[in-house]
Amino acid sequence: MPSRALLTSYRRLFAAPGAVAFTLTGLLGRLALSMNGVALVVLLSERRGSYGLAGAVSATGLVTGAIGMPLIGRLVDRYGQARVTVPAALYNAVPLTGLLLCVRLGAPDWTLLLCSAAWAAAPNLGGMARSRWAHLHRDDPAARHLANSFEQALDELCFMAGPVLAMVLCTTFAPEAGLVTAGALGTTGALLFAAQRRTEPPLPPPVSAGSVGSADSAGSPLRVPGLRVLVLTFLATGMVFGATEITTVAYADALGHKASAGLLLALVAAGSCLAGLLFGLLAPRRAPGPRFLLGATAMVAVLLLPLAAGLGGAGLGLLGVALFAAGTATAPTMVTGMTLVQELLPRRQFNEGMAMAVSGIVVGISAGAALAGAVAERAAPGTGYALPAAAAGLALLIALAGRRHLATPGAATTGGTSDGASGAAGSAAADNSERIVSASL
């Protein structure tokens, strides 16, 4: 029975001492992160009467957050999770409190932008949780695969429940309730996560003076070509997320059922969450690089379903089925991508590299949402679903172009002679796409 296999496998994963504690505490912080966007938009649209201002303040936070997250990750790699997470969480509560006070006191709009820009030191608890799993199961690749799949399912669960919780709080109690709750959950979760010291990965030994030119030396993880490929691919994948969200809201609104948009988007996350949990049960038969290409290809294929439904004027029921199916290819691709980040980078750059991958997704979400908003205002309902499909195609092209950089140590011998033959046959097919985007890498 799949359900029995699911419970048995994940029960084994959580048999490691301390695994339940850091997972639950980290979940609080990640849930808060998924609440922030909706809570901020509802607050400013209600108190200031401007969606434009709400969008500008939200975009400012996304941009500075995409810059600040890798910097926090570098500090975590250098000084450890607890020593960085505690001051970062306490600091982050200050500009959040300032933003709430500025809204309450009627301060000028520029003060809101300033507070949002300063509100960019949130620690990447998802990346740090993955780091703990990688340390706990450093000698068990199957367990690491299972853990990465579970973490992706948790991400989807948070982004399915967080916006709904924020909306309920803002509309039931007060417009400020969503952001206040998110801030409390984020700070508390981060502090409790940092307190789980027995599962915190130890700091790697310092780099010797004679290894300045090695892969383990100090410097940006972006010097690793494979990470550049992944960040660009994740940016395109983020555009899929952002464009799907805005297009779905606009389509439901055009049908006179705007309130149903949240349920439709929850179906996307549910499909991805279920796929992530099931994907963890599968024993990987290929190296991560080829698996990543397969995942990106599957994303392109399934995203044609909501495009067909939208262009065909389908009702919300059929569109919901298409969106659920579209979500099923996301988790396997993201799980494999995060596995590649772990295997391509030295341990001393793990958290910074993970934060860069997440920053790429964040920037992509912002860009995809902006493009989809412009299309929704100028084109027929459903046309915007061409954007997620196109963004998935772009992600596939980037992955194909940089596939030589996605080979992990030992991957050349994993597949035996048959992999070598298929690789030779497939390299010609990737050459054209590689020429197109090689300048970006």
PDB file of N, CA and C in Angstrom, residues 18 23 50 119 124 128 131 152 262 282 305 339 362-363 428:
ATOM      1  N   GLY A  18      16.350  14.405  17.445  1.00  0.00           N
ATOM      2  CA  GLY A  18      16.275  15.840  17.205  1.00  0.00           C
ATOM      3  C   GLY A  18      15.651  16.225  15.886  1.00  0.00           C
ATOM      4  N   THR A  23      12.452  20.194  12.709  1.00  0.00           N
ATOM      5  CA  THR A  23      11.480  20.286  11.623  1.00  0.00           C
ATOM      6  C   THR A  23      10.278  21.122  12.027  1.00  0.00           C
ATOM      7  N   SER A  50      -4.439  51.691  -1.406  1.00  0.00           N
ATOM      8  CA  SER A  50      -3.660  51.681  -2.647  1.00  0.00           C
ATOM      9  C   SER A  50      -3.016  50.320  -2.854  1.00  0.00           C
ATOM     10  N   TRP A 119      13.779  45.144   6.011  1.00  0.00           N
ATOM     11  CA  TRP A 119      13.186  43.893   6.489  1.00  0.00           C
ATOM     12  C   TRP A 119      13.642  42.745   5.580  1.00  0.00           C
ATOM     13  N   ASN A 124      17.261  31.813   6.178  1.00  0.00           N
ATOM     14  CA  ASN A 124      16.673  30.803   5.297  1.00  0.00           C
ATOM     15  C   ASN A 124      16.550  29.482   6.062  1.00  0.00           C
ATOM     16  N   MET A 128      18.623  25.836   5.964  1.00  0.00           N
ATOM     17  CA  MET A 128      19.325  25.325   7.142  1.00  0.00           C
ATOM     18  C   MET A 128      18.787  23.964   7.571  1.00  0.00           C
ATOM     19  N   SER A 131      20.355  21.526   5.372  1.00  0.00           N
ATOM     20  CA  SER A 131      21.738  21.336   5.800  1.00  0.00           C
ATOM     21  C   SER A 131      21.811  20.334   6.956  1.00  0.00           C
ATOM     22  N   GLN A 152      10.643  19.717   0.401  1.00  0.00           N
ATOM     23  CA  GLN A 152       9.908  20.374  -0.675  1.00  0.00           C
ATOM     24  C   GLN A 152       8.410  20.287  -0.434  1.00  0.00           C
ATOM     25  N   GLY A 262      -8.077  31.291  -4.572  1.00  0.00           N
ATOM     26  CA  GLY A 262      -7.250  30.701  -3.517  1.00  0.00           C
ATOM     27  C   GLY A 262      -7.317  29.182  -3.533  1.00  0.00           C
ATOM     28  N   LEU A 282      10.814   6.934  -4.199  1.00  0.00           N
ATOM     29  CA  LEU A 282      11.439   6.317  -5.360  1.00  0.00           C
ATOM     30  C   LEU A 282      12.950   6.322  -5.207  1.00  0.00           C
ATOM     31  N   LEU A 305      -1.295  21.932 -19.931  1.00  0.00           N
ATOM     32  CA  LEU A 305      -2.671  21.592 -19.555  1.00  0.00           C
ATOM     33  C   LEU A 305      -3.473  22.828 -19.124  1.00  0.00           C
ATOM     34  N   THR A 339      19.167  18.982  -4.490  1.00  0.00           N
ATOM     35  CA  THR A 339      20.174  17.934  -4.329  1.00  0.00           C
ATOM     36  C   THR A 339      21.443  18.296  -5.092  1.00  0.00           C
ATOM     37  N   VAL A 362      12.773  33.723  -5.841  1.00  0.00           N
ATOM     38  CA  VAL A 362      12.058  34.922  -5.402  1.00  0.00           C
ATOM     39  C   VAL A 362      12.035  35.983  -6.497  1.00  0.00           C
ATOM     40  N   VAL A 363      13.181  36.228  -7.114  1.00  0.00           N
ATOM     41  CA  VAL A 363      13.245  37.211  -8.204  1.00  0.00           C
ATOM     42  C   VAL A 363      12.356  36.761  -9.363  1.00  0.00           C
ATOM     43  N   ALA A 428      24.575  16.373 -28.967  1.00  0.00           N
ATOM     44  CA  ALA A 428      24.325  17.160 -30.163  1.00  0.00           C
ATOM     45  C   ALA A 428      23.006  17.898 -30.063  1.00  0.00           C
TER      46      ALA A 428
END
